[in-house]
């Protein structure tokens, strides 16, 4: 029998526990041998990822979710050649009958001045003028004072009413009386500088023999000015005309800019509905120079954009059903007002307006209501939401992150863009 080589000798397999040393005792302390590691940690890692990671990703995507909605509303082209009557609204916000359209007025004022060289002198005779407050403590009924009614101050100066006024009666509430009052202009009975200056208590000489003398009185609101008799430097008519024309052009532009900035949100005005008033006056600055001052006032008719859009849509479209609409390009329409020479925007009760041209009409919808209706809705169901908004004819939606199947639950994360 031949000899076996060392490499041919097979060692029997032994368990790891047989190879590792048994428990050892060092300094009376038992030291256990290391245990073999089990390779199951990666299973726990993936299990924890499924339990905590995926929900975290889901909630994070919900937190950062965004939705963008592109909306195309219903449109129509209005071709207008209409004449309609608009009614003055006596109280802001008060609506006329459904078949009528109402308007309000807005007034802005400004002044401009320019120096003009003195060209000549002439004799003048001018009366002082000013404003007074008439007070009625005599009766609860209005008291009529005719034109030329005289008012006298404590020094004996006489001032007259240039036109008739009605002084309101007093009002009694719980035994407490509120005087009837009205402001009005008066002018001196005669020319002269002695009528200038402060005017205090005034009485009506015609009432001296009855109770109205002490019960219907007046007082000056500011010093009276303008009274003069003598020679005064004057401006040549041609120079005055030129100065007033330049001031009118400047002042018209200033008033238009101020009126445009003052129109409330949701309202509009148009050139034909803007009425100007100008009044010039002259002041002496130096012996060689006078200043021409032009006081300007612009009164504009203003209309609600929404109500005027609906009114014109109803007059031009046979299938219009009273929905919320708005004309987007009012500047393309030409408005004309009849009888502008006699029309006073501050006292008129109605005005006849002609409108011509073409404009685009856009149906409106409630953005806030649409956002609320879409919040949290699934992409499969959002089409039913738009059926509740008949003013919308087409929509495109984009939701981020793209794997989300629902719109964000917060309305602030839903952006609506109107095409």
mmCIF file of C-alpha atoms in Angstrom:
data_model
loop_
_atom_site.group_PDB
_atom_site.id
_atom_site.type_symbol
_atom_site.label_atom_id
_atom_site.label_comp_id
_atom_site.label_asym_id
_atom_site.label_seq_id
_atom_site.Cartn_x
_atom_site.Cartn_y
_atom_site.Cartn_z
ATOM 1 C CA UNK A 1 0.000 0.000 0.000
ATOM 2 C CA UNK A 2 1.519 3.195 -1.119
ATOM 3 C CA UNK A 3 2.094 6.184 1.062
ATOM 4 C CA UNK A 4 -0.462 8.971 1.036
ATOM 5 C CA UNK A 5 0.826 12.406 0.264
ATOM 6 C CA UNK A 6 0.039 15.242 2.670
ATOM 7 C CA UNK A 7 -2.005 17.113 0.045
ATOM 8 C CA UNK A 8 -4.094 14.030 -0.504
ATOM 9 C CA UNK A 9 -5.195 13.942 3.085
ATOM 10 C CA UNK A 10 -8.680 15.563 3.326
ATOM 11 C CA UNK A 11 -9.504 17.305 6.513
ATOM 12 C CA UNK A 12 -12.982 16.736 7.782
ATOM 13 C CA UNK A 13 -15.289 19.804 7.730
ATOM 14 C CA UNK A 14 -15.783 21.443 11.095
ATOM 15 C CA UNK A 15 -18.321 23.864 12.327
ATOM 16 C CA UNK A 16 -17.341 27.464 13.027
ATOM 17 C CA UNK A 17 -18.069 26.907 16.677
ATOM 18 C CA UNK A 18 -15.439 24.129 16.759
ATOM 19 C CA UNK A 19 -12.824 26.356 15.165
ATOM 20 C CA UNK A 20 -13.408 29.394 17.353
ATOM 21 C CA UNK A 21 -12.004 29.149 20.848
ATOM 22 C CA UNK A 22 -14.278 28.363 23.690
ATOM 23 C CA UNK A 23 -15.041 30.854 26.393
ATOM 24 C CA UNK A 24 -11.933 32.124 27.986
ATOM 25 C CA UNK A 25 -11.434 33.398 31.480
ATOM 26 C CA UNK A 26 -9.300 36.496 31.881
ATOM 27 C CA UNK A 27 -8.955 38.086 35.274
ATOM 28 C CA UNK A 28 -11.938 36.140 36.532
ATOM 29 C CA UNK A 29 -14.063 37.548 33.645
ATOM 30 C CA UNK A 30 -15.588 35.261 31.093
ATOM 31 C CA UNK A 31 -14.930 36.390 27.518
ATOM 32 C CA UNK A 32 -17.287 34.958 24.936
ATOM 33 C CA UNK A 33 -16.057 34.426 21.382
ATOM 34 C CA UNK A 34 -17.607 36.679 18.650
ATOM 35 C CA UNK A 35 -20.798 35.425 17.127
ATOM 36 C CA UNK A 36 -21.079 35.082 13.382
ATOM 37 C CA UNK A 37 -22.911 38.019 11.644
ATOM 38 C CA UNK A 38 -26.130 37.357 9.865
ATOM 39 C CA UNK A 39 -26.587 38.977 6.480
ATOM 40 C CA UNK A 40 -30.162 40.101 6.924
ATOM 41 C CA UNK A 41 -29.578 43.863 7.514
ATOM 42 C CA UNK A 42 -30.421 44.835 3.940
ATOM 43 C CA UNK A 43 -33.831 43.256 4.308
ATOM 44 C CA UNK A 44 -34.580 45.488 7.263
ATOM 45 C CA UNK A 45 -33.328 48.542 5.345
ATOM 46 C CA UNK A 46 -35.726 47.996 2.468
ATOM 47 C CA UNK A 47 -38.543 47.223 4.871
ATOM 48 C CA UNK A 48 -37.988 50.508 6.747
ATOM 49 C CA UNK A 49 -37.784 52.328 3.435
ATOM 50 C CA UNK A 50 -41.161 50.979 2.445
ATOM 51 C CA UNK A 51 -42.708 51.826 5.806
ATOM 52 C CA UNK A 52 -41.279 55.335 6.281
ATOM 53 C CA UNK A 53 -39.666 56.471 3.032
ATOM 54 C CA UNK A 54 -42.506 56.136 0.594
ATOM 55 C CA UNK A 55 -45.072 57.901 2.826
ATOM 56 C CA UNK A 56 -42.524 60.662 3.414
ATOM 57 C CA UNK A 57 -42.090 61.106 -0.336
ATOM 58 C CA UNK A 58 -45.871 61.134 -0.793
ATOM 59 C CA UNK A 59 -46.489 63.770 1.854
ATOM 60 C CA UNK A 60 -43.552 65.848 0.618
ATOM 61 C CA UNK A 61 -44.943 65.799 -2.921
ATOM 62 C CA UNK A 62 -48.352 66.828 -1.572
ATOM 63 C CA UNK A 63 -46.748 69.706 0.322
ATOM 64 C CA UNK A 64 -44.930 70.992 -2.752
ATOM 65 C CA UNK A 65 -47.727 70.175 -5.191
ATOM 66 C CA UNK A 66 -48.644 72.853 -7.733
ATOM 67 C CA UNK A 67 -51.325 73.039 -10.389
ATOM 68 C CA UNK A 68 -51.593 75.458 -13.304
ATOM 69 C CA UNK A 69 -54.883 75.828 -15.138
ATOM 70 C CA UNK A 70 -55.041 77.618 -18.487
ATOM 71 C CA UNK A 71 -58.606 78.768 -19.119
ATOM 72 C CA UNK A 72 -60.169 79.982 -22.362
ATOM 73 C CA UNK A 73 -63.441 81.820 -21.596
ATOM 74 C CA UNK A 74 -66.356 82.253 -23.949
ATOM 75 C CA UNK A 75 -66.065 85.266 -26.287
ATOM 76 C CA UNK A 76 -68.186 87.224 -28.735
ATOM 77 C CA UNK A 77 -67.770 90.290 -30.954
ATOM 78 C CA UNK A 78 -70.247 93.104 -30.352
ATOM 79 C CA UNK A 79 -71.124 95.258 -33.362
ATOM 80 C CA UNK A 80 -72.880 98.286 -31.948
ATOM 81 C CA UNK A 81 -74.882 101.097 -33.509
ATOM 82 C CA UNK A 82 -77.158 101.923 -30.592
ATOM 83 C CA UNK A 83 -78.766 104.930 -28.937
ATOM 84 C CA UNK A 84 -79.681 104.525 -25.288
ATOM 85 C CA UNK A 85 -80.707 106.630 -22.324
ATOM 86 C CA UNK A 86 -78.636 106.622 -19.131
ATOM 87 C CA UNK A 87 -80.072 107.801 -15.817
ATOM 88 C CA UNK A 88 -78.245 109.797 -13.161
ATOM 89 C CA UNK A 89 -77.887 107.815 -9.932
ATOM 90 C CA UNK A 90 -78.960 110.003 -6.992
ATOM 91 C CA UNK A 91 -77.221 107.720 -4.498
ATOM 92 C CA UNK A 92 -73.950 105.864 -4.999
ATOM 93 C CA UNK A 93 -74.639 102.209 -5.690
ATOM 94 C CA UNK A 94 -78.369 102.716 -6.309
ATOM 95 C CA UNK A 95 -79.463 100.795 -9.393
ATOM 96 C CA UNK A 96 -81.988 101.984 -11.991
ATOM 97 C CA UNK A 97 -84.558 99.701 -13.579
ATOM 98 C CA UNK A 98 -83.148 96.577 -15.246
ATOM 99 C CA UNK A 99 -83.891 97.978 -18.699
ATOM 100 C CA UNK A 100 -81.855 101.144 -17.987
ATOM 101 C CA UNK A 101 -78.210 101.924 -17.300
ATOM 102 C CA UNK A 102 -77.145 104.385 -14.603
ATOM 103 C CA UNK A 103 -74.193 106.735 -14.310
ATOM 104 C CA UNK A 104 -72.491 108.796 -11.632
ATOM 105 C CA UNK A 105 -70.432 112.005 -11.848
ATOM 106 C CA UNK A 106 -66.888 112.727 -10.709
ATOM 107 C CA UNK A 107 -65.382 116.243 -10.483
ATOM 108 C CA UNK A 108 -61.723 117.302 -10.340
ATOM 109 C CA UNK A 109 -60.342 120.844 -10.094
ATOM 110 C CA UNK A 110 -56.992 122.509 -10.739
ATOM 111 C CA UNK A 111 -55.476 125.944 -11.436
ATOM 112 C CA UNK A 112 -52.644 127.242 -13.608
ATOM 113 C CA UNK A 113 -51.165 130.749 -13.852
ATOM 114 C CA UNK A 114 -48.779 132.751 -16.022
ATOM 115 C CA UNK A 115 -47.281 136.286 -15.707
ATOM 116 C CA UNK A 116 -48.235 138.848 -18.381
ATOM 117 C CA UNK A 117 -46.651 142.254 -18.860
ATOM 118 C CA UNK A 118 -48.842 145.309 -18.200
ATOM 119 C CA UNK A 119 -49.644 147.142 -21.407
ATOM 120 C CA UNK A 120 -52.002 149.965 -20.346
ATOM 121 C CA UNK A 121 -54.100 151.433 -17.539
ATOM 122 C CA UNK A 122 -57.781 152.263 -17.347
ATOM 123 C CA UNK A 123 -60.403 153.376 -14.836
ATOM 124 C CA UNK A 124 -62.368 150.528 -13.275
ATOM 125 C CA UNK A 125 -65.257 150.250 -10.836
ATOM 126 C CA UNK A 126 -65.673 146.785 -9.289
ATOM 127 C CA UNK A 127 -67.771 145.318 -6.486
ATOM 128 C CA UNK A 128 -66.409 143.094 -3.725
ATOM 129 C CA UNK A 129 -67.766 139.569 -3.484
ATOM 130 C CA UNK A 130 -67.552 136.553 -1.170
ATOM 131 C CA UNK A 131 -69.414 133.623 0.343
ATOM 132 C CA UNK A 132 -71.757 133.651 3.317
ATOM 133 C CA UNK A 133 -73.530 130.972 5.380
ATOM 134 C CA UNK A 134 -77.257 131.667 5.864
ATOM 135 C CA UNK A 135 -78.770 130.121 9.022
ATOM 136 C CA UNK A 136 -82.481 129.414 9.598
ATOM 137 C CA UNK A 137 -83.616 129.110 13.218
ATOM 138 C CA UNK A 138 -87.043 130.552 12.440
ATOM 139 C CA UNK A 139 -88.999 127.662 10.943
ATOM 140 C CA UNK A 140 -88.791 123.956 10.159
ATOM 141 C CA UNK A 141 -89.951 124.857 6.660
ATOM 142 C CA UNK A 142 -87.569 126.172 3.953
ATOM 143 C CA UNK A 143 -87.406 129.953 3.662
ATOM 144 C CA UNK A 144 -87.172 131.479 0.185
ATOM 145 C CA UNK A 145 -84.978 134.544 -0.272
ATOM 146 C CA UNK A 146 -85.385 136.322 -3.605
ATOM 147 C CA UNK A 147 -82.555 137.683 -5.765
ATOM 148 C CA UNK A 148 -81.210 141.103 -4.603
ATOM 149 C CA UNK A 149 -82.134 140.330 -0.943
ATOM 150 C CA UNK A 150 -79.952 142.649 1.187
ATOM 151 C CA UNK A 151 -77.657 141.564 4.059
ATOM 152 C CA UNK A 152 -76.175 144.179 6.404
ATOM 153 C CA UNK A 153 -73.181 143.853 8.735
ATOM 154 C CA UNK A 154 -72.615 145.740 12.005
ATOM 155 C CA UNK A 155 -70.746 148.562 10.189
ATOM 156 C CA UNK A 156 -73.666 149.189 7.852
ATOM 157 C CA UNK A 157 -72.143 147.647 4.687
ATOM 158 C CA UNK A 158 -74.764 146.112 2.403
ATOM 159 C CA UNK A 159 -74.312 142.916 0.331
ATOM 160 C CA UNK A 160 -76.909 141.425 -2.014
ATOM 161 C CA UNK A 161 -77.910 137.959 -3.244
ATOM 162 C CA UNK A 162 -77.311 137.668 -7.019
ATOM 163 C CA UNK A 163 -79.902 134.860 -7.313
ATOM 164 C CA UNK A 164 -82.775 133.279 -5.389
ATOM 165 C CA UNK A 165 -81.992 130.710 -2.666
ATOM 166 C CA UNK A 166 -84.070 128.417 -0.446
ATOM 167 C CA UNK A 167 -82.738 128.137 3.095
ATOM 168 C CA UNK A 168 -83.532 124.688 4.590
ATOM 169 C CA UNK A 169 -85.714 124.558 7.702
ATOM 170 C CA UNK A 170 -84.361 123.538 11.095
ATOM 171 C CA UNK A 171 -84.685 119.947 12.359
ATOM 172 C CA UNK A 172 -85.795 118.881 15.852
ATOM 173 C CA UNK A 173 -84.560 115.510 17.149
ATOM 174 C CA UNK A 174 -85.331 114.567 20.786
ATOM 175 C CA UNK A 175 -85.884 118.221 21.609
ATOM 176 C CA UNK A 176 -82.515 119.283 20.121
ATOM 177 C CA UNK A 177 -82.613 121.713 17.188
ATOM 178 C CA UNK A 178 -80.258 121.534 14.213
ATOM 179 C CA UNK A 179 -80.174 124.780 12.247
ATOM 180 C CA UNK A 180 -81.066 124.880 8.573
ATOM 181 C CA UNK A 181 -78.029 126.168 6.650
ATOM 182 C CA UNK A 182 -76.937 126.981 3.110
ATOM 183 C CA UNK A 183 -73.805 128.499 1.576
ATOM 184 C CA UNK A 184 -74.179 131.105 -1.162
ATOM 185 C CA UNK A 185 -72.286 133.927 -2.869
ATOM 186 C CA UNK A 186 -73.123 137.614 -2.386
ATOM 187 C CA UNK A 187 -71.681 140.829 -3.787
ATOM 188 C CA UNK A 188 -71.344 144.326 -2.434
ATOM 189 C CA UNK A 189 -74.173 146.796 -2.963
ATOM 190 C CA UNK A 190 -71.681 149.318 -4.400
ATOM 191 C CA UNK A 191 -68.192 149.286 -5.915
ATOM 192 C CA UNK A 192 -65.240 150.154 -3.728
ATOM 193 C CA UNK A 193 -62.423 148.732 -1.625
ATOM 194 C CA UNK A 194 -64.284 149.561 1.616
ATOM 195 C CA UNK A 195 -66.426 146.452 1.053
ATOM 196 C CA UNK A 196 -63.353 144.205 1.093
ATOM 197 C CA UNK A 197 -62.183 142.361 4.199
ATOM 198 C CA UNK A 198 -63.726 140.237 6.899
ATOM 199 C CA UNK A 199 -67.515 140.121 7.158
ATOM 200 C CA UNK A 200 -68.917 138.840 10.454
ATOM 201 C CA UNK A 201 -72.560 138.780 11.521
ATOM 202 C CA UNK A 202 -75.160 139.745 8.899
ATOM 203 C CA UNK A 203 -78.855 140.470 9.256
ATOM 204 C CA UNK A 204 -81.634 141.025 6.701
ATOM 205 C CA UNK A 205 -82.960 144.629 7.029
ATOM 206 C CA UNK A 206 -86.278 143.684 5.377
ATOM 207 C CA UNK A 207 -87.059 141.414 8.383
ATOM 208 C CA UNK A 208 -86.397 144.078 11.012
ATOM 209 C CA UNK A 209 -90.050 144.403 11.985
ATOM 210 C CA UNK A 210 -90.710 140.674 12.636
ATOM 211 C CA UNK A 211 -89.251 137.590 14.364
ATOM 212 C CA UNK A 212 -87.277 136.501 11.287
ATOM 213 C CA UNK A 213 -84.797 139.356 11.846
ATOM 214 C CA UNK A 214 -83.117 137.517 14.734
ATOM 215 C CA UNK A 215 -83.872 133.982 13.535
ATOM 216 C CA UNK A 216 -82.632 134.140 9.902
ATOM 217 C CA UNK A 217 -79.080 135.487 9.924
ATOM 218 C CA UNK A 218 -75.768 134.967 8.101
ATOM 219 C CA UNK A 219 -72.003 135.244 8.515
ATOM 220 C CA UNK A 220 -69.085 135.578 6.128
ATOM 221 C CA UNK A 221 -67.046 132.450 5.434
ATOM 222 C CA UNK A 222 -63.886 134.205 4.203
ATOM 223 C CA UNK A 223 -62.672 137.784 3.662
ATOM 224 C CA UNK A 224 -64.385 139.546 0.758
ATOM 225 C CA UNK A 225 -62.215 140.635 -2.185
ATOM 226 C CA UNK A 226 -62.459 142.453 -5.517
ATOM 227 C CA UNK A 227 -63.862 145.822 -4.511
ATOM 228 C CA UNK A 228 -62.009 148.658 -6.289
ATOM 229 C CA UNK A 229 -62.575 152.098 -7.799
ATOM 230 C CA UNK A 230 -59.776 153.889 -9.676
ATOM 231 C CA UNK A 231 -57.118 153.339 -12.302
ATOM 232 C CA UNK A 232 -55.737 149.848 -12.702
ATOM 233 C CA UNK A 233 -53.101 148.280 -14.883
ATOM 234 C CA UNK A 234 -54.673 146.023 -17.448
ATOM 235 C CA UNK A 235 -53.561 143.495 -20.047
ATOM 236 C CA UNK A 236 -54.175 144.071 -23.720
ATOM 237 C CA UNK A 237 -57.027 141.873 -25.006
ATOM 238 C CA UNK A 238 -54.744 140.039 -27.461
ATOM 239 C CA UNK A 239 -52.219 139.269 -24.699
ATOM 240 C CA UNK A 240 -54.965 138.029 -22.382
ATOM 241 C CA UNK A 241 -56.452 135.801 -25.095
ATOM 242 C CA UNK A 242 -53.048 134.267 -25.847
ATOM 243 C CA UNK A 243 -52.332 133.632 -22.131
ATOM 244 C CA UNK A 244 -55.747 132.064 -21.560
ATOM 245 C CA UNK A 245 -55.358 129.765 -24.585
ATOM 246 C CA UNK A 246 -51.977 128.510 -23.340
ATOM 247 C CA UNK A 247 -53.326 128.002 -19.813
ATOM 248 C CA UNK A 248 -56.423 126.199 -21.120
ATOM 249 C CA UNK A 249 -54.303 123.708 -23.065
ATOM 250 C CA UNK A 250 -52.067 123.007 -20.058
ATOM 251 C CA UNK A 251 -54.948 122.842 -17.613
ATOM 252 C CA UNK A 252 -57.007 120.522 -19.820
ATOM 253 C CA UNK A 253 -54.144 118.001 -19.874
ATOM 254 C CA UNK A 254 -53.681 118.252 -16.089
ATOM 255 C CA UNK A 255 -57.393 117.726 -15.426
ATOM 256 C CA UNK A 256 -57.572 114.733 -17.780
ATOM 257 C CA UNK A 257 -54.584 113.074 -16.085
ATOM 258 C CA UNK A 258 -56.081 113.685 -12.642
ATOM 259 C CA UNK A 259 -59.513 112.415 -13.706
ATOM 260 C CA UNK A 260 -58.004 109.262 -15.237
ATOM 261 C CA UNK A 261 -56.136 108.535 -12.012
ATOM 262 C CA UNK A 262 -59.265 109.217 -9.933
ATOM 263 C CA UNK A 263 -61.694 106.898 -11.743
ATOM 264 C CA UNK A 264 -62.576 104.127 -9.230
ATOM 265 C CA UNK A 265 -61.635 100.536 -9.983
ATOM 266 C CA UNK A 266 -64.273 98.842 -12.095
ATOM 267 C CA UNK A 267 -65.511 102.125 -13.627
ATOM 268 C CA UNK A 268 -64.808 103.968 -16.878
ATOM 269 C CA UNK A 269 -65.328 107.326 -18.530
ATOM 270 C CA UNK A 270 -65.035 108.441 -22.164
ATOM 271 C CA UNK A 271 -64.165 111.741 -23.913
ATOM 272 C CA UNK A 272 -67.756 112.630 -24.859
ATOM 273 C CA UNK A 273 -68.757 112.313 -21.201
ATOM 274 C CA UNK A 274 -66.156 114.808 -19.941
ATOM 275 C CA UNK A 275 -67.229 118.436 -19.437
ATOM 276 C CA UNK A 276 -64.800 121.312 -18.785
ATOM 277 C CA UNK A 277 -65.349 124.721 -17.194
ATOM 278 C CA UNK A 278 -62.692 127.454 -17.124
ATOM 279 C CA UNK A 279 -62.692 130.809 -15.341
ATOM 280 C CA UNK A 280 -59.842 133.314 -15.509
ATOM 281 C CA UNK A 281 -58.877 135.968 -12.976
ATOM 282 C CA UNK A 282 -56.128 138.567 -12.763
ATOM 283 C CA UNK A 283 -53.893 139.406 -9.820
ATOM 284 C CA UNK A 284 -51.298 142.155 -9.474
ATOM 285 C CA UNK A 285 -47.830 140.816 -8.645
ATOM 286 C CA UNK A 286 -45.717 143.881 -9.512
ATOM 287 C CA UNK A 287 -46.522 147.328 -10.989
ATOM 288 C CA UNK A 288 -45.245 146.078 -14.355
ATOM 289 C CA UNK A 289 -46.646 142.532 -14.277
ATOM 290 C CA UNK A 290 -50.043 140.948 -13.818
ATOM 291 C CA UNK A 291 -50.696 137.260 -13.276
ATOM 292 C CA UNK A 292 -53.471 135.568 -15.234
ATOM 293 C CA UNK A 293 -54.822 132.591 -13.295
ATOM 294 C CA UNK A 294 -57.107 130.034 -14.888
ATOM 295 C CA UNK A 295 -59.310 127.908 -12.632
ATOM 296 C CA UNK A 296 -60.448 124.694 -14.288
ATOM 297 C CA UNK A 297 -63.046 122.074 -13.445
ATOM 298 C CA UNK A 298 -63.686 118.740 -15.148
ATOM 299 C CA UNK A 299 -66.905 116.826 -14.476
ATOM 300 C CA UNK A 300 -66.969 113.336 -15.957
ATOM 301 C CA UNK A 301 -69.748 110.789 -16.324
ATOM 302 C CA UNK A 302 -68.546 107.426 -14.995
ATOM 303 C CA UNK A 303 -70.123 104.034 -15.659
ATOM 304 C CA UNK A 304 -69.673 100.612 -14.095
ATOM 305 C CA UNK A 305 -67.675 98.557 -16.623
ATOM 306 C CA UNK A 306 -69.568 95.399 -15.674
ATOM 307 C CA UNK A 307 -73.055 96.927 -15.856
ATOM 308 C CA UNK A 308 -72.414 98.809 -19.084
ATOM 309 C CA UNK A 309 -70.977 95.629 -20.643
ATOM 310 C CA UNK A 310 -74.067 93.663 -19.662
ATOM 311 C CA UNK A 311 -76.384 96.412 -20.889
ATOM 312 C CA UNK A 312 -74.722 96.618 -24.319
ATOM 313 C CA UNK A 313 -74.539 92.807 -24.592
ATOM 314 C CA UNK A 314 -78.282 92.560 -23.944
ATOM 315 C CA UNK A 315 -79.002 95.167 -26.614
ATOM 316 C CA UNK A 316 -76.756 93.582 -29.288
ATOM 317 C CA UNK A 317 -76.930 89.792 -28.697
ATOM 318 C CA UNK A 318 -80.203 87.909 -29.065
ATOM 319 C CA UNK A 319 -78.934 84.841 -27.171
ATOM 320 C CA UNK A 320 -77.456 86.717 -24.204
ATOM 321 C CA UNK A 321 -78.940 85.477 -20.928
ATOM 322 C CA UNK A 322 -77.658 87.997 -18.389
ATOM 323 C CA UNK A 323 -74.363 86.235 -17.573
ATOM 324 C CA UNK A 324 -71.366 88.069 -16.097
ATOM 325 C CA UNK A 325 -69.528 89.582 -19.072
ATOM 326 C CA UNK A 326 -67.104 92.427 -19.702
ATOM 327 C CA UNK A 327 -66.078 94.402 -22.768
ATOM 328 C CA UNK A 328 -62.280 94.283 -22.876
ATOM 329 C CA UNK A 329 -61.659 97.098 -25.372
ATOM 330 C CA UNK A 330 -64.018 100.004 -24.650
ATOM 331 C CA UNK A 331 -61.529 102.300 -26.408
ATOM 332 C CA UNK A 332 -62.695 100.829 -29.734
ATOM 333 C CA UNK A 333 -66.188 102.201 -29.148
ATOM 334 C CA UNK A 334 -67.182 105.771 -29.981
ATOM 335 C CA UNK A 335 -69.636 107.435 -27.575
ATOM 336 C CA UNK A 336 -71.531 110.634 -28.400
ATOM 337 C CA UNK A 337 -73.840 112.688 -26.178
ATOM 338 C CA UNK A 338 -76.773 114.587 -27.611
ATOM 339 C CA UNK A 339 -77.246 118.313 -26.924
ATOM 340 C CA UNK A 340 -73.867 118.865 -25.258
ATOM 341 C CA UNK A 341 -74.348 122.655 -25.409
ATOM 342 C CA UNK A 342 -77.285 122.546 -22.983
ATOM 343 C CA UNK A 343 -76.382 119.432 -20.982
ATOM 344 C CA UNK A 344 -75.263 120.091 -17.392
ATOM 345 C CA UNK A 345 -73.776 116.915 -15.865
ATOM 346 C CA UNK A 346 -74.300 118.134 -12.287
ATOM 347 C CA UNK A 347 -78.028 118.859 -12.595
ATOM 348 C CA UNK A 348 -79.249 116.573 -15.395
ATOM 349 C CA UNK A 349 -81.360 113.561 -14.502
ATOM 350 C CA UNK A 350 -80.725 111.628 -17.731
ATOM 351 C CA UNK A 351 -78.610 111.719 -20.863
ATOM 352 C CA UNK A 352 -79.007 110.257 -24.356
ATOM 353 C CA UNK A 353 -75.900 108.460 -25.630
ATOM 354 C CA UNK A 354 -75.021 107.076 -29.056
ATOM 355 C CA UNK A 355 -72.463 104.271 -29.314
ATOM 356 C CA UNK A 356 -70.850 102.894 -32.472
ATOM 357 C CA UNK A 357 -68.090 100.389 -33.194
ATOM 358 C CA UNK A 358 -66.995 96.812 -32.577
ATOM 359 C CA UNK A 359 -65.656 95.406 -29.312
ATOM 360 C CA UNK A 360 -64.797 92.037 -27.812
ATOM 361 C CA UNK A 361 -67.065 90.653 -25.096
ATOM 362 C CA UNK A 362 -65.569 88.121 -22.665
ATOM 363 C CA UNK A 363 -67.639 85.962 -20.314
ATOM 364 C CA UNK A 364 -66.455 86.125 -16.700
ATOM 365 C CA UNK A 365 -66.126 83.417 -14.043
ATOM 366 C CA UNK A 366 -65.350 83.336 -10.324
ATOM 367 C CA UNK A 367 -61.678 82.394 -9.988
ATOM 368 C CA UNK A 368 -61.933 81.812 -6.261
ATOM 369 C CA UNK A 369 -64.932 79.511 -6.686
ATOM 370 C CA UNK A 370 -63.094 77.553 -9.401
ATOM 371 C CA UNK A 371 -60.034 77.098 -7.177
ATOM 372 C CA UNK A 372 -62.183 75.850 -4.308
ATOM 373 C CA UNK A 373 -64.070 73.477 -6.601
ATOM 374 C CA UNK A 374 -60.806 71.963 -7.914
ATOM 375 C CA UNK A 375 -59.027 71.604 -4.558
ATOM 376 C CA UNK A 376 -58.359 67.920 -3.857
ATOM 377 C CA UNK A 377 -60.250 66.682 -6.944
ATOM 378 C CA UNK A 378 -58.753 63.746 -8.897
ATOM 379 C CA UNK A 379 -57.655 64.235 -12.481
ATOM 380 C CA UNK A 380 -60.300 61.764 -13.595
ATOM 381 C CA UNK A 381 -63.108 63.868 -12.115
ATOM 382 C CA UNK A 382 -62.029 67.452 -12.765
ATOM 383 C CA UNK A 383 -63.957 67.658 -16.049
ATOM 384 C CA UNK A 384 -67.218 67.496 -14.100
ATOM 385 C CA UNK A 385 -66.075 70.580 -12.154
ATOM 386 C CA UNK A 386 -65.775 72.650 -15.330
ATOM 387 C CA UNK A 387 -69.311 71.716 -16.341
ATOM 388 C CA UNK A 388 -70.422 73.955 -13.461
ATOM 389 C CA UNK A 389 -68.668 76.922 -15.134
ATOM 390 C CA UNK A 390 -70.414 77.388 -18.510
ATOM 391 C CA UNK A 391 -68.426 80.582 -19.195
ATOM 392 C CA UNK A 392 -65.336 78.418 -19.821
ATOM 393 C CA UNK A 393 -65.007 76.758 -23.258
ATOM 394 C CA UNK A 394 -61.541 75.174 -23.014
ATOM 395 C CA UNK A 395 -59.014 74.266 -20.319
ATOM 396 C CA UNK A 396 -55.495 72.848 -20.036
ATOM 397 C CA UNK A 397 -54.148 71.500 -16.750
ATOM 398 C CA UNK A 398 -50.607 70.793 -15.537
ATOM 399 C CA UNK A 399 -49.975 69.236 -12.103
ATOM 400 C CA UNK A 400 -46.530 69.000 -10.514
ATOM 401 C CA UNK A 401 -45.028 66.576 -9.489
ATOM 402 C CA UNK A 402 -46.367 64.699 -12.539
ATOM 403 C CA UNK A 403 -47.111 61.462 -10.658
ATOM 404 C CA UNK A 404 -49.792 63.137 -8.548
ATOM 405 C CA UNK A 405 -53.310 62.193 -9.569
ATOM 406 C CA UNK A 406 -55.095 64.920 -7.623
ATOM 407 C CA UNK A 407 -55.133 68.691 -7.543
ATOM 408 C CA UNK A 408 -53.526 70.299 -4.466
ATOM 409 C CA UNK A 409 -55.861 70.583 -1.506
ATOM 410 C CA UNK A 410 -54.758 74.193 -0.877
ATOM 411 C CA UNK A 411 -56.341 76.727 -3.238
ATOM 412 C CA UNK A 412 -53.244 78.933 -3.040
ATOM 413 C CA UNK A 413 -51.346 76.224 -4.937
ATOM 414 C CA UNK A 414 -53.805 76.256 -7.848
ATOM 415 C CA UNK A 415 -52.868 78.964 -10.353
ATOM 416 C CA UNK A 416 -55.442 80.040 -12.937
ATOM 417 C CA UNK A 417 -54.307 81.738 -16.149
ATOM 418 C CA UNK A 418 -56.848 83.289 -18.502
ATOM 419 C CA UNK A 419 -56.040 83.195 -22.194
#
